[in-house]
């Protein structure tokens, strides 16, 4: 899995008969089974929090207070969903601008 958390990493040029040509396609052609991308400009601090939570869930690592880990993490889609729902339930970054630009492309299981 490749995660591209910078601004607009899921965008590209549309080619007739080919679809969108961009970083997502390049990584998938290079063999990445799934690619996480952003669809618009993202804020640094909220993205850092979202990605930290995403990777904790993906790798099965508990938060800083717990200090333990589970034997296996969640699927990429479940980890992203959980991290996004956590942002929605908080007050600071609950607006869609902060959590909604991130999508998974390819084999998201």
Coordinates of N, CA and C in Angstrom, one line a residue:
X1 N 0.8 -1.2 0.0 CA 0.0 0.0 0.0 C 0.9 1.2 0.0
X2 N 0.5 2.2 -0.8 CA 1.1 3.5 -0.8 C 0.1 4.6 -0.3
X3 N 0.6 5.4 0.6 CA -0.3 6.5 1.0 C 0.4 7.9 0.6
X4 N -0.3 8.6 -0.2 CA 0.2 9.9 -0.6 C -0.7 11.0 0.1
X5 N -0.2 11.6 1.2 CA -1.0 12.4 2.0 C -0.8 13.9 1.7
X6 N -0.1 14.3 0.7 CA 0.1 15.7 0.3 C -1.1 16.2 -0.4
X7 N -1.1 17.5 -0.8 CA -2.3 18.1 -1.4 C -2.5 17.5 -2.8
X8 N -3.8 17.2 -3.1 CA -4.2 16.9 -4.5 C -3.5 15.8 -5.2
X9 N -3.0 14.8 -4.4 CA -2.3 13.7 -5.0 C -3.1 12.7 -5.8
X10 N -4.4 12.8 -5.7 CA -5.3 12.0 -6.5 C -5.7 12.6 -7.8
X11 N -5.2 13.8 -8.1 CA -5.6 14.5 -9.3 C -4.6 14.1 -10.5
X12 N -5.0 14.3 -11.7 CA -4.2 14.1 -12.8 C -4.8 14.7 -14.1
X13 N -4.3 14.3 -15.2 CA -4.8 14.8 -16.5 C -5.7 13.7 -17.1
X14 N -6.8 14.1 -17.6 CA -7.8 13.2 -18.2 C -7.4 13.0 -19.7
X15 N -7.2 11.8 -20.0 CA -6.8 11.4 -21.4 C -8.0 10.6 -22.0
X16 N -8.5 11.0 -23.2 CA -9.6 10.4 -23.8 C -9.2 8.9 -24.1
X17 N -10.1 8.0 -23.6 CA -9.9 6.6 -23.8 C -8.9 5.9 -22.8
X18 N -8.3 6.7 -22.0 CA -7.3 6.2 -21.0 C -7.8 6.4 -19.6
X19 N -8.5 7.5 -19.3 CA -8.9 7.9 -18.0 C -8.0 8.9 -17.4
X20 N -7.9 8.9 -16.1 CA -7.0 9.9 -15.4 C -5.6 9.4 -15.3
X21 N -4.7 10.2 -15.8 CA -3.2 9.9 -15.7 C -2.6 10.7 -14.6
X22 N -2.1 10.1 -13.6 CA -1.5 10.8 -12.4 C -0.7 9.8 -11.6
X23 N -0.4 10.3 -10.4 CA 0.4 9.5 -9.4 C -0.3 8.2 -9.0
X24 N -1.6 8.2 -8.9 CA -2.3 7.0 -8.5 C -2.0 5.9 -9.5
X25 N -2.2 6.2 -10.7 CA -2.1 5.3 -11.8 C -0.6 4.8 -11.9
X26 N 0.3 5.7 -11.7 CA 1.7 5.4 -11.8 C 2.1 4.4 -10.7
X27 N 1.7 4.6 -9.5 CA 2.0 3.6 -8.4 C 1.3 2.3 -8.7
X28 N 0.1 2.3 -9.2 CA -0.6 1.0 -9.5 C 0.1 0.3 -10.6
X29 N 0.5 1.0 -11.6 CA 1.3 0.3 -12.7 C 2.6 -0.2 -12.1
X30 N 3.2 0.4 -11.2 CA 4.5 0.0 -10.6 C 4.3 -1.2 -9.6
X31 N 3.0 -1.6 -9.4 CA 2.8 -2.8 -8.6 C 2.1 -2.6 -7.2
X32 N 1.8 -1.3 -6.8 CA 1.2 -1.1 -5.5 C -0.3 -1.6 -5.6
X33 N -0.7 -2.5 -4.7 CA -2.1 -3.0 -4.8 C -3.1 -1.9 -4.5
X34 N -2.8 -1.0 -3.6 CA -3.7 0.1 -3.3 C -2.9 1.4 -3.0
X35 N -3.6 2.5 -3.3 CA -3.0 3.8 -3.1 C -4.0 4.7 -2.4
X36 N -3.6 5.4 -1.4 CA -4.4 6.4 -0.7 C -4.0 7.7 -1.2
X37 N -4.9 8.5 -1.6 CA -4.7 9.9 -2.2 C -5.6 10.9 -1.6
X38 N -5.2 12.2 -1.8 CA -6.1 13.3 -1.4 C -6.7 13.9 -2.7
X39 N -7.9 14.4 -2.6 CA -8.5 15.0 -3.8 C -8.5 16.5 -3.8
X40 N -8.1 17.1 -2.7 CA -8.0 18.6 -2.7 C -6.9 19.0 -1.7
X41 N -6.6 20.3 -1.6 CA -5.6 20.8 -0.7 C -6.0 20.4 0.7
X42 N -5.0 20.0 1.5 CA -5.2 19.6 2.8 C -4.4 20.4 3.8
X43 N -4.8 20.5 5.0 CA -4.1 21.2 6.1 C -3.1 20.3 6.8
X44 N -2.0 20.8 7.1 CA -0.8 20.0 7.6 C -1.2 19.3 8.9
X45 N -1.7 20.1 9.9 CA -1.9 19.5 11.3 C -3.0 18.5 11.3
X46 N -4.1 18.8 10.6 CA -5.2 17.8 10.6 C -4.8 16.6 9.9
X47 N -4.1 16.7 8.8 CA -3.6 15.6 8.0 C -2.6 14.7 8.8
X48 N -1.8 15.3 9.6 CA -0.8 14.6 10.4 C -1.6 13.8 11.5
X49 N -2.6 14.4 12.1 CA -3.4 13.7 13.0 C -4.2 12.5 12.4
X50 N -4.8 12.8 11.2 CA -5.5 11.7 10.5 C -4.6 10.5 10.2
X51 N -3.4 10.9 9.6 CA -2.5 9.8 9.2 C -2.0 9.0 10.3
X52 N -1.7 9.7 11.4 CA -1.2 9.0 12.6 C -2.2 8.0 13.1
X53 N -3.5 8.5 13.2 CA -4.6 7.6 13.6 C -4.8 6.5 12.7
X54 N -4.7 6.8 11.4 CA -4.9 5.7 10.3 C -3.9 4.6 10.5
X55 N -2.6 5.0 10.6 CA -1.5 4.0 10.7 C -1.6 3.2 12.0
X56 N -2.0 3.9 13.1 CA -2.2 3.1 14.4 C -3.3 2.0 14.2
X57 N -4.3 2.4 13.5 CA -5.4 1.4 13.3 C -5.0 0.3 12.3
X58 N -4.3 0.7 11.2 CA -3.8 -0.2 10.2 C -2.8 -1.2 10.8
X59 N -1.9 -0.7 11.6 CA -0.9 -1.6 12.2 C -1.3 -2.3 13.5
X60 N -2.4 -1.9 14.0 CA -2.9 -2.5 15.3 C -2.2 -2.0 16.5
X61 N -1.7 -0.7 16.4 CA -1.0 -0.1 17.6 C -2.0 0.7 18.3
X62 N -2.0 0.5 19.6 CA -2.9 1.4 20.5 C -2.4 2.8 20.6
X63 N -3.2 3.7 21.0 CA -2.8 5.1 21.2 C -1.7 5.3 22.2
X64 N -1.2 6.5 22.3 CA -0.1 6.8 23.2 C -0.4 6.5 24.7
X65 N -1.6 6.7 25.1 CA -2.0 6.4 26.5 C -2.0 4.9 26.8
X66 N -2.4 4.1 25.9 CA -2.5 2.7 26.1 C -1.1 2.0 26.1
X67 N -0.3 2.3 25.2 CA 1.1 1.8 25.2 C 1.2 0.3 24.8
X68 N 0.1 -0.3 24.2 CA 0.2 -1.7 23.8 C -0.3 -1.8 22.4
X69 N -0.1 -3.0 21.9 CA -0.6 -3.2 20.5 C -1.4 -4.5 20.4
X70 N -2.2 -4.6 19.4 CA -2.9 -5.9 19.2 C -2.2 -6.7 18.1
X71 N -2.4 -8.0 18.1 CA -1.7 -8.8 17.1 C -1.8 -8.4 15.7
X72 N -3.0 -7.9 15.3 CA -3.1 -7.5 13.9 C -4.0 -6.2 13.8
X73 N -3.8 -5.5 12.8 CA -4.5 -4.2 12.6 C -5.8 -4.5 11.7
X74 N -6.4 -3.4 11.4 CA -7.6 -3.4 10.6 C -7.2 -3.3 9.1
X75 N -8.1 -3.6 8.2 CA -7.9 -3.4 6.8 C -7.7 -1.9 6.5
X76 N -7.1 -1.6 5.4 CA -6.9 -0.2 5.1 C -8.2 0.6 5.1
X77 N -9.2 0.1 4.5 CA -10.5 0.8 4.4 C -11.1 1.0 5.8
X78 N -11.0 0.0 6.7 CA -11.6 0.1 8.0 C -10.7 1.1 8.8
X79 N -9.4 1.1 8.6 CA -8.5 2.0 9.4 C -8.8 3.4 9.0
X80 N -9.0 3.7 7.6 CA -9.3 5.0 7.2 C -10.7 5.5 7.7
X81 N -11.6 4.6 7.6 CA -13.0 4.9 8.1 C -13.0 5.3 9.5
X82 N -12.3 4.5 10.4 CA -12.2 4.7 11.8 C -11.5 6.0 12.1
X83 N -10.4 6.3 11.4 CA -9.7 7.6 11.6 C -10.6 8.8 11.2
X84 N -11.3 8.7 10.1 CA -12.2 9.7 9.6 C -13.3 9.9 10.6
X85 N -13.9 8.9 11.1 CA -15.0 9.0 12.1 C -14.5 9.6 13.4
X86 N -13.3 9.3 13.8 CA -12.7 9.9 15.0 C -12.6 11.4 14.8
X87 N -12.2 11.8 13.6 CA -12.1 13.3 13.4 C -13.5 13.9 13.3
X88 N -14.5 13.3 12.8 CA -15.8 13.8 12.7 C -16.4 14.0 14.1
X89 N -16.1 13.0 15.0 CA -16.6 13.1 16.4 C -15.9 14.1 17.3
X90 N -14.7 14.6 16.8 CA -14.0 15.6 17.6 C -14.5 17.0 17.2
X91 N -14.1 18.0 17.9 CA -14.6 19.3 17.6 C -13.7 20.1 16.7
X92 N -12.4 19.9 16.9 CA -11.4 20.7 16.2 C -11.4 20.5 14.6
X93 N -11.5 19.2 14.2 CA -11.4 18.9 12.7 C -12.6 18.2 12.2
X94 N -13.8 18.5 12.7 CA -14.9 17.8 12.3 C -15.5 18.2 10.9
X95 N -15.1 19.3 10.4 CA -15.6 19.7 9.1 C -15.0 18.8 8.0
X96 N -15.8 18.5 7.0 CA -15.3 17.6 5.9 C -14.0 18.1 5.2
X97 N -13.8 19.4 5.2 CA -12.5 19.9 4.6 C -11.3 19.1 5.1
X98 N -11.3 18.7 6.4 CA -10.2 18.1 7.1 C -10.0 16.6 6.8
X99 N -11.2 15.9 6.8 CA -11.1 14.4 6.7 C -11.6 13.8 5.4
X100 N -12.4 14.5 4.6 CA -13.0 14.0 3.4 C -12.1 13.9 2.2
X101 N -11.0 14.6 2.0 CA -10.3 14.5 0.8 C -9.6 13.2 0.6
X102 N -9.5 12.3 1.6 CA -8.7 11.1 1.5 C -9.5 9.9 1.1
X103 N -9.1 9.3 0.0 CA -9.7 8.1 -0.5 C -8.7 7.0 -0.8
X104 N -9.2 5.8 -0.8 CA -8.3 4.6 -1.2 C -8.7 4.1 -2.5
X105 N -7.7 3.8 -3.4 CA -8.0 3.4 -4.7 C -7.3 2.0 -4.9
X106 N -8.0 1.1 -5.6 CA -7.3 -0.2 -5.8 C -7.9 -1.3 -4.8
X107 N -7.1 -2.2 -4.4 CA -7.5 -3.3 -3.5 C -7.5 -2.7 -2.1
X108 N -8.6 -2.2 -1.6 CA -8.7 -1.6 -0.3 C -9.1 -2.5 0.8
X109 N -9.1 -3.8 0.6 CA -9.4 -4.8 1.7 C -8.2 -5.0 2.5

